[in-house]
CSV table of C-alpha atoms in Angstrom, one decimal:
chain,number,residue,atom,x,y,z
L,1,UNK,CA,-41.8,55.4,-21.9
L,2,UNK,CA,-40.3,54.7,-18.6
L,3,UNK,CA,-41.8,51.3,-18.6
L,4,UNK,CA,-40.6,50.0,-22.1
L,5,UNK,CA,-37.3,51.4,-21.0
L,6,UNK,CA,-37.2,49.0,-17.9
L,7,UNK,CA,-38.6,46.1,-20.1
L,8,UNK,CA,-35.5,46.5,-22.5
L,9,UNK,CA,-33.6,47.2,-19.9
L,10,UNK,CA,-34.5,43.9,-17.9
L,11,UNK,CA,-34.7,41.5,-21.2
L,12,UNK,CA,-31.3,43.1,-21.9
L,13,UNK,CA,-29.8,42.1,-18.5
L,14,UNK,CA,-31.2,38.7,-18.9
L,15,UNK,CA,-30.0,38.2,-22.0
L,16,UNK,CA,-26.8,38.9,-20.8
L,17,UNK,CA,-27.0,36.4,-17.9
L,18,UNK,CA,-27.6,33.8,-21.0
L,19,UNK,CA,-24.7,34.4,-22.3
L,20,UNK,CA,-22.7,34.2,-19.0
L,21,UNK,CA,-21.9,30.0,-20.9
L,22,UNK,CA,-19.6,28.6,-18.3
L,23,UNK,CA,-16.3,27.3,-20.2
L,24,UNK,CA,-14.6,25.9,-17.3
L,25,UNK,CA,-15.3,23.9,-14.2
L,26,UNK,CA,-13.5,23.1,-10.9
L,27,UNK,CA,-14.6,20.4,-8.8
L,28,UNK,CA,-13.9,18.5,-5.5
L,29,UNK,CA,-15.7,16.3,-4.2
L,30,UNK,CA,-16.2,13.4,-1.5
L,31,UNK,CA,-15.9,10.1,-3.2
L,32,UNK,CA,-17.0,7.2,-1.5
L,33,UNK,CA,-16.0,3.8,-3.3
L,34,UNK,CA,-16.7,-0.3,-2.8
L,35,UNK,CA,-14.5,-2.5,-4.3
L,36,UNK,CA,-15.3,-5.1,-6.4
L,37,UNK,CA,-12.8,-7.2,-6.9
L,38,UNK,CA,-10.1,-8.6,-4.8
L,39,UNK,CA,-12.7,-8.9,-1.7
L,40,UNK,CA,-10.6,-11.4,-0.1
L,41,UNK,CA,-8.2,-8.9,0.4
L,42,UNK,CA,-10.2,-5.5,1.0
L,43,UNK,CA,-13.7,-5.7,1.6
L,44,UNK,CA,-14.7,-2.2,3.2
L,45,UNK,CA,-16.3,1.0,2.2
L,46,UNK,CA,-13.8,3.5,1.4
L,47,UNK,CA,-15.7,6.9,3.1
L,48,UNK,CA,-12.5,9.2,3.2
L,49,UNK,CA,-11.6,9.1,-0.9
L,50,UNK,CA,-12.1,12.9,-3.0
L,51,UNK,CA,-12.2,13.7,-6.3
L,52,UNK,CA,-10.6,16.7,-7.4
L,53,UNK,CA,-11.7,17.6,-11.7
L,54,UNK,CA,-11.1,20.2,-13.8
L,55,UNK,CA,-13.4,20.6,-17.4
L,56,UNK,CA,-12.7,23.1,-20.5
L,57,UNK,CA,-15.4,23.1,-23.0
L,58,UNK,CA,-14.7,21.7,-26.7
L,59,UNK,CA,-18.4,22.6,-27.3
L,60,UNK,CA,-21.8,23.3,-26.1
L,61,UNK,CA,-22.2,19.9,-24.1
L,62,UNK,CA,-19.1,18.7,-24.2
L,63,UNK,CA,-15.9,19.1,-22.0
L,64,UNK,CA,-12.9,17.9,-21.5
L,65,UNK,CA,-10.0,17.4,-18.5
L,66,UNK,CA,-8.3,15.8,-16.2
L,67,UNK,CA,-9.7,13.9,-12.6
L,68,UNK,CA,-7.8,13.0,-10.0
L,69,UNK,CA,-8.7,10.7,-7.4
L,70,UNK,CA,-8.0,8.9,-3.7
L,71,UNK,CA,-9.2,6.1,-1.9
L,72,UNK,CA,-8.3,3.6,0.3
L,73,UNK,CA,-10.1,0.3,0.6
L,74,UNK,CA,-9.2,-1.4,3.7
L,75,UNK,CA,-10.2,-5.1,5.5
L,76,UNK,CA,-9.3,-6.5,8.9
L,77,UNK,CA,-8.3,-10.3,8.9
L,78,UNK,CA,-8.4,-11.4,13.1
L,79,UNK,CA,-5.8,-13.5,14.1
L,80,UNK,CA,-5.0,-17.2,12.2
L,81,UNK,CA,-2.3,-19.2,11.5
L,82,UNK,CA,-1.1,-19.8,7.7
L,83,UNK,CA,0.9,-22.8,7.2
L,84,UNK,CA,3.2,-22.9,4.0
L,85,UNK,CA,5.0,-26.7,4.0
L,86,UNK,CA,7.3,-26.2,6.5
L,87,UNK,CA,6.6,-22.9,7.8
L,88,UNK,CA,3.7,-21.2,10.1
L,89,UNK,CA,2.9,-17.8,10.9
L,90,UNK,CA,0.2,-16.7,13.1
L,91,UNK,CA,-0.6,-13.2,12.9
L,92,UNK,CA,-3.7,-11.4,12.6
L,93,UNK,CA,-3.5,-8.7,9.0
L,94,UNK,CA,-4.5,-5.2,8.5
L,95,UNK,CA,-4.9,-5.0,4.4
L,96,UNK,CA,-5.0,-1.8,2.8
L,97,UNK,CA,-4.6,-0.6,-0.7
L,98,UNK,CA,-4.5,3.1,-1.4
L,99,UNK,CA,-5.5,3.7,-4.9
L,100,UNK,CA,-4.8,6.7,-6.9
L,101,UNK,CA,-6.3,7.8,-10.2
L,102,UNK,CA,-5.4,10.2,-12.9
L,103,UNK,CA,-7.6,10.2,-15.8
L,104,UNK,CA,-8.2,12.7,-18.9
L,105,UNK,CA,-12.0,12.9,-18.7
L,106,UNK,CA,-14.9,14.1,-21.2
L,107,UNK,CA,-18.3,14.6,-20.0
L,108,UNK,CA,-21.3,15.0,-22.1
L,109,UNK,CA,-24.0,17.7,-20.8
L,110,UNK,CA,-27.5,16.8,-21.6
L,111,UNK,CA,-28.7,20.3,-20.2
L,112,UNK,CA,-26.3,23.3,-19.8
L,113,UNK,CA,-27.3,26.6,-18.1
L,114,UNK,CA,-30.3,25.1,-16.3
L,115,UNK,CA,-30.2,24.8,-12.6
L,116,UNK,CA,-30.1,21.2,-13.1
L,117,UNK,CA,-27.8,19.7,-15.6
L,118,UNK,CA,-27.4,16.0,-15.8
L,119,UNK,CA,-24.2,14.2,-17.6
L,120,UNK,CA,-22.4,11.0,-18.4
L,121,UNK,CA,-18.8,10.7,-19.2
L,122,UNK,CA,-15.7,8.6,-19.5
L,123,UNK,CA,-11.8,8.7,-18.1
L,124,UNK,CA,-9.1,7.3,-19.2
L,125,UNK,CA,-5.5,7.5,-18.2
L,126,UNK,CA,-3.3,6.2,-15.2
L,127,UNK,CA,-3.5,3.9,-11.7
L,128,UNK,CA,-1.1,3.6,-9.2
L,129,UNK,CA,-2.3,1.2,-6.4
L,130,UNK,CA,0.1,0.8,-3.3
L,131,UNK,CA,-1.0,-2.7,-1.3
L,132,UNK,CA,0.1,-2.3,1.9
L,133,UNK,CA,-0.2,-5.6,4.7
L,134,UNK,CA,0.2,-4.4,8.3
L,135,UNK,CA,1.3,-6.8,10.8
L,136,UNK,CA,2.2,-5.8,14.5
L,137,UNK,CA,4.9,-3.7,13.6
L,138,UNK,CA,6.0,-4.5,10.4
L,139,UNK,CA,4.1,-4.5,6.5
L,140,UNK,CA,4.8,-6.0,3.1
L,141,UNK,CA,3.9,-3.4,0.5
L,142,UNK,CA,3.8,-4.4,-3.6
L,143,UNK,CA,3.2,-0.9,-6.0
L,144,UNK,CA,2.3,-1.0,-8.9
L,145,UNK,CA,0.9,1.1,-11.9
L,146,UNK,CA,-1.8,0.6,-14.5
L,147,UNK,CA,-4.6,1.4,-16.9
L,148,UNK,CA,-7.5,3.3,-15.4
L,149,UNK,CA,-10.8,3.2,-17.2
L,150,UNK,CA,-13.6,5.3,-15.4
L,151,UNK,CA,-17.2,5.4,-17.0
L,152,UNK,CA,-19.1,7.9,-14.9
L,153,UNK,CA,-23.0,9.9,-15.0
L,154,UNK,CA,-24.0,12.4,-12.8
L,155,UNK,CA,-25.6,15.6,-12.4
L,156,UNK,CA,-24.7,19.4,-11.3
L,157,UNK,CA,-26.9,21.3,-9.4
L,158,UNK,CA,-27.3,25.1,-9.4
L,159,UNK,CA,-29.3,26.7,-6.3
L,160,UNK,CA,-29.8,29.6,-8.6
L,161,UNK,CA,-29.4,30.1,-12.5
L,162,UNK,CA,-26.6,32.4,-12.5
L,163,UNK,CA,-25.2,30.7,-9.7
L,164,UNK,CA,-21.2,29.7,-10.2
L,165,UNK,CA,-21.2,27.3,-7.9
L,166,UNK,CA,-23.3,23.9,-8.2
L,167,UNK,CA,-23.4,20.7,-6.4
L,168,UNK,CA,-22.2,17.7,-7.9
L,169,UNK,CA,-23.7,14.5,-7.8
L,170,UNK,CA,-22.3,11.3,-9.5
L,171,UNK,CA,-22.1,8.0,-10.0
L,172,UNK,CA,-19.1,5.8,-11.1
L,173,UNK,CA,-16.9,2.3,-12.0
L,174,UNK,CA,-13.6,2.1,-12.1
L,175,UNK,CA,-11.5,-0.7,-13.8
L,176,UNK,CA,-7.5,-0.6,-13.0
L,177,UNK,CA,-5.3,-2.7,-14.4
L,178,UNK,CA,-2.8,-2.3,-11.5
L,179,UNK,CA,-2.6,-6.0,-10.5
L,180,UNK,CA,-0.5,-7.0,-7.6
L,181,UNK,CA,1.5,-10.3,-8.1
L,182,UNK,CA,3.2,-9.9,-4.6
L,183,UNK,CA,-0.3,-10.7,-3.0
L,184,UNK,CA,-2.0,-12.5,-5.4
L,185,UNK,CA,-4.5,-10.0,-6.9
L,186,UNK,CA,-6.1,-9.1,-9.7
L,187,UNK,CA,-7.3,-5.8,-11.7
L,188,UNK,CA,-9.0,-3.5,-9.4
L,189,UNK,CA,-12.5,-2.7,-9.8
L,190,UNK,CA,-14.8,-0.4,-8.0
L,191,UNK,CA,-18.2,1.4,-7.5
L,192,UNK,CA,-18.1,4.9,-6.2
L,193,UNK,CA,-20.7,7.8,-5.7
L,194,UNK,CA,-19.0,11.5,-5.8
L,195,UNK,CA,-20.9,14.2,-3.7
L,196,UNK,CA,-18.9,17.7,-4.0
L,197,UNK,CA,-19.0,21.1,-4.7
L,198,UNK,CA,-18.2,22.4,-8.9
L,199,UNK,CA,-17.3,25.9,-9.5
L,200,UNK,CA,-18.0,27.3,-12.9
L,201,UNK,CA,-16.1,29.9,-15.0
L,202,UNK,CA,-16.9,32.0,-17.8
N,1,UNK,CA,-11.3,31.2,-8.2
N,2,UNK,CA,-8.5,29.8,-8.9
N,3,UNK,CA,-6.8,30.5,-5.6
N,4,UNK,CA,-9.7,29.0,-4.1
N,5,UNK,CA,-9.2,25.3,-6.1
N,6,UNK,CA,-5.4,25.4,-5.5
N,7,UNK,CA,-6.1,25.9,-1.8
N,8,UNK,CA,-8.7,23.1,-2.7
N,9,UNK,CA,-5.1,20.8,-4.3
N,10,UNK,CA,-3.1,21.9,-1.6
N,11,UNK,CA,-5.4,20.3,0.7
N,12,UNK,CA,-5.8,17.3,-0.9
N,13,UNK,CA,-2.4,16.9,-1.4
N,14,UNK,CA,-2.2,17.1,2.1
N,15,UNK,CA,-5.2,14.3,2.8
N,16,UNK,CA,-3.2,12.1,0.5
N,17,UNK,CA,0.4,12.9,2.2
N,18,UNK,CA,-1.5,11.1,5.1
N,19,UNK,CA,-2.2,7.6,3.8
N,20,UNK,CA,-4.5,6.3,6.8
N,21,UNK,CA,-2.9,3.7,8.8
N,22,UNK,CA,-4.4,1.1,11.0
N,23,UNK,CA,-4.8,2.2,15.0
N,24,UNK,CA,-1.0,1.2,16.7
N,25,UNK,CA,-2.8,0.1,19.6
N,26,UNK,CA,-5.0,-2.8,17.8
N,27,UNK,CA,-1.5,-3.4,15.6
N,28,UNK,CA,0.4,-4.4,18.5
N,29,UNK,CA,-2.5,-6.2,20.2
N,30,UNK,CA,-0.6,-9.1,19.5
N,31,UNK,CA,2.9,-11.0,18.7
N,32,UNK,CA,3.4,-12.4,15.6
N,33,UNK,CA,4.8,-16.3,15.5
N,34,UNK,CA,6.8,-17.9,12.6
N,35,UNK,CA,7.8,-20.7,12.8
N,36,UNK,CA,9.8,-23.2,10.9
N,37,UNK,CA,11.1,-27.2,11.5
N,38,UNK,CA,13.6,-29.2,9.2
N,39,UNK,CA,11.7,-31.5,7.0
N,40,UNK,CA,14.5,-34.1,6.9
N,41,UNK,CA,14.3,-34.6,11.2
N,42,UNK,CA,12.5,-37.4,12.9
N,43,UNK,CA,11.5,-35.5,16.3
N,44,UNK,CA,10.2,-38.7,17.6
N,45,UNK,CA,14.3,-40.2,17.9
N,46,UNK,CA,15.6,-37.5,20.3
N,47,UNK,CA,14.7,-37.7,24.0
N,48,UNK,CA,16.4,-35.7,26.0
N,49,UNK,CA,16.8,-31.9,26.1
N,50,UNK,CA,18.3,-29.0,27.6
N,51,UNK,CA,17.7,-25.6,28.3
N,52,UNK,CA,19.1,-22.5,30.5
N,53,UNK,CA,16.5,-21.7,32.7
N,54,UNK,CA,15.8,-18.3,34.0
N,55,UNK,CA,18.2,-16.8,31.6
N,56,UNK,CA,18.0,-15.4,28.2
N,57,UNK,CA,20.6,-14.7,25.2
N,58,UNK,CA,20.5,-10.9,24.5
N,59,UNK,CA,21.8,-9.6,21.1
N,60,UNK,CA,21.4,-5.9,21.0
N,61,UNK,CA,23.1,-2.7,19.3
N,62,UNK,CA,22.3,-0.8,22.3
N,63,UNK,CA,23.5,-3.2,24.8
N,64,UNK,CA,26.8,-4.4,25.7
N,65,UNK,CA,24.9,-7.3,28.1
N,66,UNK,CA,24.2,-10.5,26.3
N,67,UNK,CA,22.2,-12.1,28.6
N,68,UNK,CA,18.6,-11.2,29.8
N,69,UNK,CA,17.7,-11.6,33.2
N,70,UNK,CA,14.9,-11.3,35.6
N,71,UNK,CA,11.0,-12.2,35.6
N,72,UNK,CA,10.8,-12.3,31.7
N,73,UNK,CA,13.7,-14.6,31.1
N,74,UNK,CA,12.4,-17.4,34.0
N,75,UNK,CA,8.4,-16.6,32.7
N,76,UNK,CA,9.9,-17.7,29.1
N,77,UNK,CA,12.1,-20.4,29.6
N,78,UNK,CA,9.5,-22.1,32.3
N,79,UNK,CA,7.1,-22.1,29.4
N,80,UNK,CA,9.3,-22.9,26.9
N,81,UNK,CA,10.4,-26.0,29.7
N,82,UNK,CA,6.3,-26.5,30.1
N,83,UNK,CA,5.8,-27.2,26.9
N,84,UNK,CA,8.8,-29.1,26.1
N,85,UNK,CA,7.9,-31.7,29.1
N,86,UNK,CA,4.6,-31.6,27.6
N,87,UNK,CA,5.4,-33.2,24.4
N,88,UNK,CA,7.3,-36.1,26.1
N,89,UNK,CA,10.8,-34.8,26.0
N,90,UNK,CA,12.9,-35.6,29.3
N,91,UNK,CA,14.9,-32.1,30.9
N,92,UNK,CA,18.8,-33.1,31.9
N,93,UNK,CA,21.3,-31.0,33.0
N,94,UNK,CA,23.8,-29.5,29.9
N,95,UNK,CA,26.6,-32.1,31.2
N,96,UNK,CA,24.6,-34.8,30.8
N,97,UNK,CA,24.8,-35.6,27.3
N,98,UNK,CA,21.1,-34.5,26.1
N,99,UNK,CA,20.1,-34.7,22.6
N,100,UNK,CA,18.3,-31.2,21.9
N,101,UNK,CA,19.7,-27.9,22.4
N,102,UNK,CA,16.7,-25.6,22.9
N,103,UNK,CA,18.5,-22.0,22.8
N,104,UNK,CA,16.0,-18.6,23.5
N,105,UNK,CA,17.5,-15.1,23.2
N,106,UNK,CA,16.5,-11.9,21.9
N,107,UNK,CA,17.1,-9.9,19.3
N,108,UNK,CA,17.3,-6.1,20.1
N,109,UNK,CA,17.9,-3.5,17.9
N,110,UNK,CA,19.7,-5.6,15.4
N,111,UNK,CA,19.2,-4.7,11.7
N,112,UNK,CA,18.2,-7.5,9.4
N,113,UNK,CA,15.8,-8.6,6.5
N,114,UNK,CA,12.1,-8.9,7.2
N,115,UNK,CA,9.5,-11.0,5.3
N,116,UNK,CA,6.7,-12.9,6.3
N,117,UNK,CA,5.4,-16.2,4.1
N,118,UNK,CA,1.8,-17.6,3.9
N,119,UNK,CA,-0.3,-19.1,1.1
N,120,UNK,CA,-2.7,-17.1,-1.4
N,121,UNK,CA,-0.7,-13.7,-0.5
N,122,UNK,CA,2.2,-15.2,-2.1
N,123,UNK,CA,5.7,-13.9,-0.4
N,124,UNK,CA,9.0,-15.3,0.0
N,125,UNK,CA,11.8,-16.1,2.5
N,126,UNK,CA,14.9,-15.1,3.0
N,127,UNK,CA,17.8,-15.5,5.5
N,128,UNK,CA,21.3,-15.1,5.7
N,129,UNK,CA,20.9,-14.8,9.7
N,130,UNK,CA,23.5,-16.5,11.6
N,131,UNK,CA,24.5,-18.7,8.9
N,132,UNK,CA,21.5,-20.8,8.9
N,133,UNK,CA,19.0,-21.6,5.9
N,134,UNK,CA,16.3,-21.6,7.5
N,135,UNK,CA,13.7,-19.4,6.6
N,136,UNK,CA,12.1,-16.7,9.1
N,137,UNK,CA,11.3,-13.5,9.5
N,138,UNK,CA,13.0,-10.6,10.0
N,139,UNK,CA,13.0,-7.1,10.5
N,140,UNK,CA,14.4,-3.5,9.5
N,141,UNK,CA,12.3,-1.8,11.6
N,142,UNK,CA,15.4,-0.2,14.4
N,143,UNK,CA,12.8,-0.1,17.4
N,144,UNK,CA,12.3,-3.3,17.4
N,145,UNK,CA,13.1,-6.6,19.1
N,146,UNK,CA,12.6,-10.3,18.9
N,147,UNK,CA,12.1,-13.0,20.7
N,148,UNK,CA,13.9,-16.0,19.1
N,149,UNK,CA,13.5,-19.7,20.1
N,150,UNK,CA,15.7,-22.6,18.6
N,151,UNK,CA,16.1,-26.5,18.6
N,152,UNK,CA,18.9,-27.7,18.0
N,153,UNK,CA,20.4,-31.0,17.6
N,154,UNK,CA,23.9,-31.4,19.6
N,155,UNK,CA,24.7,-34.6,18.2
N,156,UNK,CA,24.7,-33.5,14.7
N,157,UNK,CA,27.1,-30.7,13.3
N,158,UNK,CA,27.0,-28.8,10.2
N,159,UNK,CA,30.3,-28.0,8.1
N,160,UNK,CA,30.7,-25.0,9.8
N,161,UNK,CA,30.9,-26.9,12.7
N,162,UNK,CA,28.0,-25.2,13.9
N,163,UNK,CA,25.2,-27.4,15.6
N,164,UNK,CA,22.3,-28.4,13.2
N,165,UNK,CA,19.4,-26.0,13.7
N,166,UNK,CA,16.3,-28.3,13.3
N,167,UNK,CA,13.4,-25.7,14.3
N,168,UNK,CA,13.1,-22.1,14.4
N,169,UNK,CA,10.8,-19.9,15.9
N,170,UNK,CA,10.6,-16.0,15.8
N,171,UNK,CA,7.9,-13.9,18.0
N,172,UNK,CA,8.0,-9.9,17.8
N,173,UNK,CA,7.8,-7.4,18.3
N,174,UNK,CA,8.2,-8.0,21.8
N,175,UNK,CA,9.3,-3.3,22.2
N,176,UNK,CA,6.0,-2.0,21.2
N,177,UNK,CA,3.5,-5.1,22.0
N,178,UNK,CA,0.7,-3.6,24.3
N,179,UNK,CA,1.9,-6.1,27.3
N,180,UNK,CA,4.9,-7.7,26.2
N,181,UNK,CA,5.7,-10.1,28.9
N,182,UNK,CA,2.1,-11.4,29.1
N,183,UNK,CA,1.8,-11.9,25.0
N,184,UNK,CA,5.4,-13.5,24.9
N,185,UNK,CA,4.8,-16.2,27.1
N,186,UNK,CA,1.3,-16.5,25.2
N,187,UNK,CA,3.2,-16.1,22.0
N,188,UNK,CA,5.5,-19.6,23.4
N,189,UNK,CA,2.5,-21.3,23.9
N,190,UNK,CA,1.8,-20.6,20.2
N,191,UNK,CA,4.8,-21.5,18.4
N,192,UNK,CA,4.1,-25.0,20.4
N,193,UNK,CA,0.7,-25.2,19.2
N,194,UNK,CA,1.6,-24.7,15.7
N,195,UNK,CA,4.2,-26.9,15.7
N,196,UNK,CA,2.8,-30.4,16.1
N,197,UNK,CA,6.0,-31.9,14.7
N,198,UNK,CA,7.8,-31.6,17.6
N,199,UNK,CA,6.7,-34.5,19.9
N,200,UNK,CA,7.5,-38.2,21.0
């Protein structure tokens, strides 16, 4: 008696942890980006960029929010002289472009409520790219705002089933249309890889 | 939770209020040097020159003086004079008729437009310094200070009776470069070697 108590008792416990089906998620993580395009004007490894993202479900595998992300590509040009008909500067340049990224985002769950739960998704929504030029002691800056495109896969993964928090893992290309007439430049497109922490809710 | 991911925002918020910036020190390694020359001028006709020696203009907002003195000016104006000799042009005294005007002074503290203009970057140039139309560049930036070197042609006056400015040449920031007097006298040299033009 005793023991087909605990067995219902244990099935019943577990049965609850199934239904425990996270509906939200909180996420920041580390995102570390290379850009694409525009090389002659940034070339390096943004290491200090984060992702912060925020999920509802709409259904089982599905969910839905916002992302908001920050890098900042930079490139070191050593001292030359530019000549422009009459005119010549010789300067050496610090580049930078700080990027910024607000997207609505929906990512589909191929596995939910398994310790490891791989996904791909999409954002869409708003860029705002500031281009910054340092020179000794002055800069040139052009801003400008655009369409950001963001197809992204990943995975989340739980140290323990009924864990609610996971680590995130992620892959991800970014197109902006924020061009930059000012310095000659084009859309904006990078690779980045996200590693973070996701908290779910239920 | 949610405390915990607002906490999370705040501190983003914060990374982002602190846009990275490149290390001052390897900023101000070194000067920049525009320079600019009238199209329309043959340097070759003009053969004599002149120059204040051991003394330099000083335009300043914190300054009443408006001359500059001391180790800096005569380091300057004997390179400026160097380099001058170099390219064939003959030093004479101011009384003695010469054809150039070669006028250095700095610009403390002094307010004005700043752009800078090279190819592919795109840019632009403006000016409304002094009356000239010569492009340069300026700055903004209140902390700051130029040094500014100019050719002039004293046998030719403009209709604001001014004398015909026929090169330009700005090199800053001369406050927070890492060794300002040895860079500015480098930063001479420079505006020399990027301007082949001037020469007989």
């Amino acid at each position: 008696m005793k023991y087909s108590l605990f067995i219902i008792l244990f099935f019943g416990i577990v049965n609850q942890m199934h239904a425990q089906y996270f509906d939200k998620t909180y996420s920041v993580a580390l995102d570390i980006n290379v850009p694409v395009t525009n090389i002659d004007y940034v070339n390096k490894v943004s290491a200090r960029g984060f992702k912060l993202g925020y999920r509802e479900m709409i259904n089982e595998k599905l969910f839905g929010g916002v992302d908001f992300t920050n890098s900042t590509y930079t490139r070191y040009i050593p001292r030359q002289t530019y000549t422009n008909s009459t005119n010549a500067t010789t300067t050496d340049l610090f580049n930078y472009a700080y990027s910024y990224g607000l997207t609505l985002s929906f990512d589909y769950f191929f596995k939910t409520e398994q310790k490891f739960m791989p996904y791909a998704g999409l954002g869409v929504g708003a860029s705002f790219m500031n281009y910054r030029q340092f020179f000794n002691a002055y800069s040139n800056q052009d801003e400008n705002w655009g369409v950001l495109v963001r197809p992204q896969g990943g995975f989340l993964y739980k140290l323990k089933e009924d864990s609610r928090w996971a680590f995130l893992a992620g892959i991800h290309y970014d197109y902006s249309s924020a061009k930059s007439k000012d310095f000659g430049l084009d859309a904006f497109n990078n690779i980045g890889v996200q590693v973070g922490v996701i908290m779910l809710e239920w | 939770m949610m405390r915990s991911f607002i906490l999370m925002i705040g501190l983003s918020l914060l990374i982002v209020g602190c846009q990275p910036m490149p290390d001052v020190e390897a900023l101000n390694q070194n000067l920049i040097v525009q320079t600019d020359y009238d199209a329309s001028v043959s340097f070759n006709d003009y053969t004599t020159y002149t120059l204040t020696l051991d003394t330099l203009g000083l335009i300043s907002n914190n300054s009443k003086d408006t001359l500059q003195l001391g180790p800096y000016a005569k380091d300057i104006t004997a390179k400026i004079k160097a380099n001058m000799d170099a390219r064939g042009y003959i030093y004479v005294d101011k009384n003695q008729n010469p054809d150039l005007g070669f006028v250095a002074f700095i610009v403390n503290d002094f307010k004005v437009y700043q752009t800078i203009s090279y190819p592919s970057y795109g840019g632009g140039y403006y000016s409304s310094y002094y009356g000239y139309y010569y492009p340069r560049v300026n700055t903004y930036a209140s902390n700051s200070a130029a040094l500014i070197l100019e050719l002039v042609d004293l046998n030719k006056k403009t209709s604001q009776n001014q004398f015909k400015l026929i090169w330009t040449c700005y090199i800053g920031d001369i406050v927070s470069s890492v060794d300002p007097f040895q860079k500015s006298v480098e930063a001479v040299d420079q505006a020399f070697v990027q301007s082949s033009i001037i020469g007989r």
